[in-house]
């Protein structure tokens, strides 16, 4: 055995042990993190659905109070309906996507990978399906119900611009938070599950 053979052997052995240790750790933590993901998505959907329902209730109440003058508010409400409906559909989809109790670890890993990739896509496009409709709804209601201040005094263009700019800043902040969640939470978890899947396909389970 020459020096090159010894060098190759020295490099391979620790890497192999590290890979095995990493695989065992990922396998042990998989079920726990899988349940955590399911719980997080469940409570997210419930919170968002309740928030949308509360917002629509307040808008409906205001629109009814204003009578025919409140017709623009109904447009704002209509923009929120698809957002609320999305989270209802997510709960239905989650119910039917559950893997069978006797499913293999590989099947469960693939199911979680598919779910994480879907959530990644949703977060990256949150401006289109979530923030956009809510922002438009807010602008419509702002223009129709808050155009006049206390005592019916007409708000100045500067005041209205300030409200709009504040809304843009808030929604931009939410958009950035979602992007950061993709980088710091979802992408690392996808990498972990891809590593675990490779180990399972290679028959690396003990």
C-alpha positions as a printed Julia matrix, in Angstrom:
206×3 Matrix{Float64}:
   0.0    0.0    0.0
   1.56   3.29  -1.11
   1.13   6.83   0.22
  -1.75   7.61  -2.16
  -3.67   4.55  -0.96
  -3.18   5.58   2.68
  -4.33   9.14   1.92
  -7.45   7.89   0.15
  -8.27   5.53   3.01
  -7.76   8.27   5.6
 -10.15  10.59   3.74
 -12.85   8.01   3.16
 -13.18   6.53   6.61
 -14.16   9.63   8.63
 -16.46  10.8    5.84
 -18.24   7.44   5.82
 -18.74   7.51   9.59
 -19.96  11.1    9.4
 -22.46  10.19   6.67
 -23.76   7.26   8.71
 -24.07   9.39  11.82
 -25.85  12.11   9.88
 -28.23   9.58   8.35
 -29.09   8.06  11.73
 -29.7   11.49  13.21
 -31.95  12.54  10.35
 -33.91   9.31  10.56
 -34.45   9.65  14.31
 -35.6   13.28  14.01
 -37.79  12.76  10.96
 -41.03  11.76  12.71
 -40.75  14.59  15.23
 -40.12  17.23  12.6
 -42.83  15.79  10.36
 -45.41  16.17  13.12
 -44.13  19.67  13.83
 -44.62  20.62  10.18
 -48.18  19.28  10.17
 -49.03  21.2   13.35
 -47.5   24.42  12.05
 -49.49  24.24   8.81
 -52.69  23.39  10.69
 -52.46  26.39  13.01
 -51.35  28.67  10.19
 -54.45  27.76   8.19
 -56.74  28.2   11.19
 -55.24  31.59  12.11
 -55.43  32.92   8.58
 -58.96  31.64   8.08
 -60.17  33.22  11.33
 -58.43  36.49  10.5
 -60.01  36.61   7.05
 -63.42  35.73   8.48
 -63.14  38.48  11.11
 -62.04  41.03   8.54
 -64.89  40.13   6.2
 -67.36  40.3    9.09
 -66.22  43.84   9.93
 -66.35  44.88   6.29
 -69.84  43.42   5.84
 -71.04  45.17   8.97
 -69.69  48.49   7.72
 -71.08  47.98   4.22
 -74.57  47.23   5.57
 -74.38  50.25   7.84
 -73.59  52.53   4.89
 -76.33  51.13   2.69
 -76.04  51.91  -1.03
 -73.07  54.2   -0.33
 -71.08  51.22   0.9
 -71.13  49.29  -2.37
 -67.35  49.61  -2.93
 -66.78  47.73   0.33
 -68.42  44.66  -1.2
 -65.67  44.67  -3.82
 -63.1   44.6   -1.04
 -64.94  41.7    0.56
 -65.03  39.83  -2.75
 -61.23  40.12  -2.97
 -60.88  38.43   0.42
 -63.14  35.48  -0.35
 -60.54  33.58  -2.47
 -57.92  34.09   0.27
 -60.21  32.59   2.92
 -61.22  29.83   0.51
 -57.58  28.95  -0.09
 -57.01  28.07   3.56
 -60.21  26.01   3.64
 -58.92  24.07   0.64
 -55.55  23.64   2.35
 -57.22  21.91   5.3
 -59.14  19.62   2.96
 -56.0   18.87   0.97
 -54.04  18.15   4.16
 -56.68  15.63   5.19
 -56.42  13.69   1.95
 -52.64  13.9    1.59
 -51.97  12.01   4.83
 -49.84   8.93   4.36
 -51.1    5.62   5.69
 -49.89   4.63   9.18
 -48.18   1.58   7.7
 -46.46   3.57   4.93
 -42.72   3.16   4.64
 -40.33   5.82   5.89
 -39.4    6.54   2.27
 -43.03   7.22   1.36
 -43.4    9.56   4.33
 -40.2   11.38   3.46
 -41.35  11.85  -0.14
 -44.71  13.16   1.1
 -43.01  15.71   3.34
 -40.67  16.74   0.54
 -43.63  17.34  -1.76
 -45.36  19.39   0.94
 -42.27  21.47   1.69
 -41.72  22.21  -1.99
 -45.33  23.31  -2.26
 -44.98  25.57   0.78
 -41.76  26.96  -0.67
 -43.56  27.88  -3.89
 -46.43  29.46  -1.95
 -44.09  31.6    0.14
 -42.08  32.71  -2.87
 -45.29  33.76  -4.63
 -47.06  35.1   -1.54
 -47.45  38.5   -3.17
 -49.71  37.1   -5.89
 -52.14  34.84  -4.06
 -52.14  36.4   -0.56
 -50.66  39.88  -0.15
 -51.94  41.22  -3.47
 -55.66  40.53  -2.9
 -55.47  41.69   0.72
 -53.67  44.88  -0.23
 -56.17  45.67  -2.98
 -59.05  44.96  -0.61
 -57.51  47.27   1.98
 -57.08  50.05  -0.6
 -60.68  49.75  -1.73
 -62.03  49.88   1.81
 -59.63  52.69   2.71
 -60.79  54.77  -0.23
 -64.48  54.11   0.36
 -64.76  54.26   4.16
 -61.83  56.33   5.37
 -61.74  58.99   2.71
 -63.46  61.25   5.23
 -62.03  61.76   8.69
 -63.69  62.7   11.94
 -66.66  64.96  11.45
 -66.73  64.25   7.73
 -63.67  66.4    7.1
 -62.05  65.53   3.8
 -58.64  63.97   4.27
 -55.81  65.65   2.41
 -53.96  63.92  -0.43
 -50.91  63.88   1.83
 -52.8   61.95   4.5
 -54.13  59.46   1.98
 -50.66  59.03   0.5
 -49.32  58.4    3.99
 -51.86  55.62   4.56
 -51.0   54.04   1.23
 -47.24  54.28   1.84
 -47.66  52.74   5.29
 -49.61  49.87   3.79
 -46.97  49.27   1.12
 -44.22  49.24   3.76
 -46.15  46.77   5.93
 -46.87  44.36   3.09
 -43.28  44.6    1.87
 -42.08  43.69   5.36
 -44.39  40.64   5.38
 -43.13  39.65   1.92
 -39.51  39.85   3.13
 -40.34  37.72   6.2
 -41.76  35.01   3.97
 -38.66  35.07   1.77
 -36.46  34.73   4.84
 -38.54  31.79   6.06
 -37.81  30.03   2.76
 -34.06  30.54   3.13
 -33.73  29.78   6.83
 -36.36  27.12   7.45
 -37.74  25.45   4.36
 -34.63  25.13   2.18
 -32.5   23.59   4.98
 -35.29  21.13   5.81
 -35.63  20.14   2.16
 -31.89  19.48   2.05
 -32.15  17.31   5.18
 -34.96  15.22   3.72
 -33.19  14.85   0.4
 -30.16  13.51   2.28
 -32.39  11.13   4.22
 -34.08   9.99   1.04
 -30.73   9.24  -0.6
 -29.77   7.15   2.41
 -33.04   5.23   2.32
 -32.74   4.55  -1.41
 -29.18   3.35  -0.86
 -30.38   0.9    1.76
 -28.45   2.76   4.45
 -31.06   2.11   7.12
 -30.01  -0.14   9.95
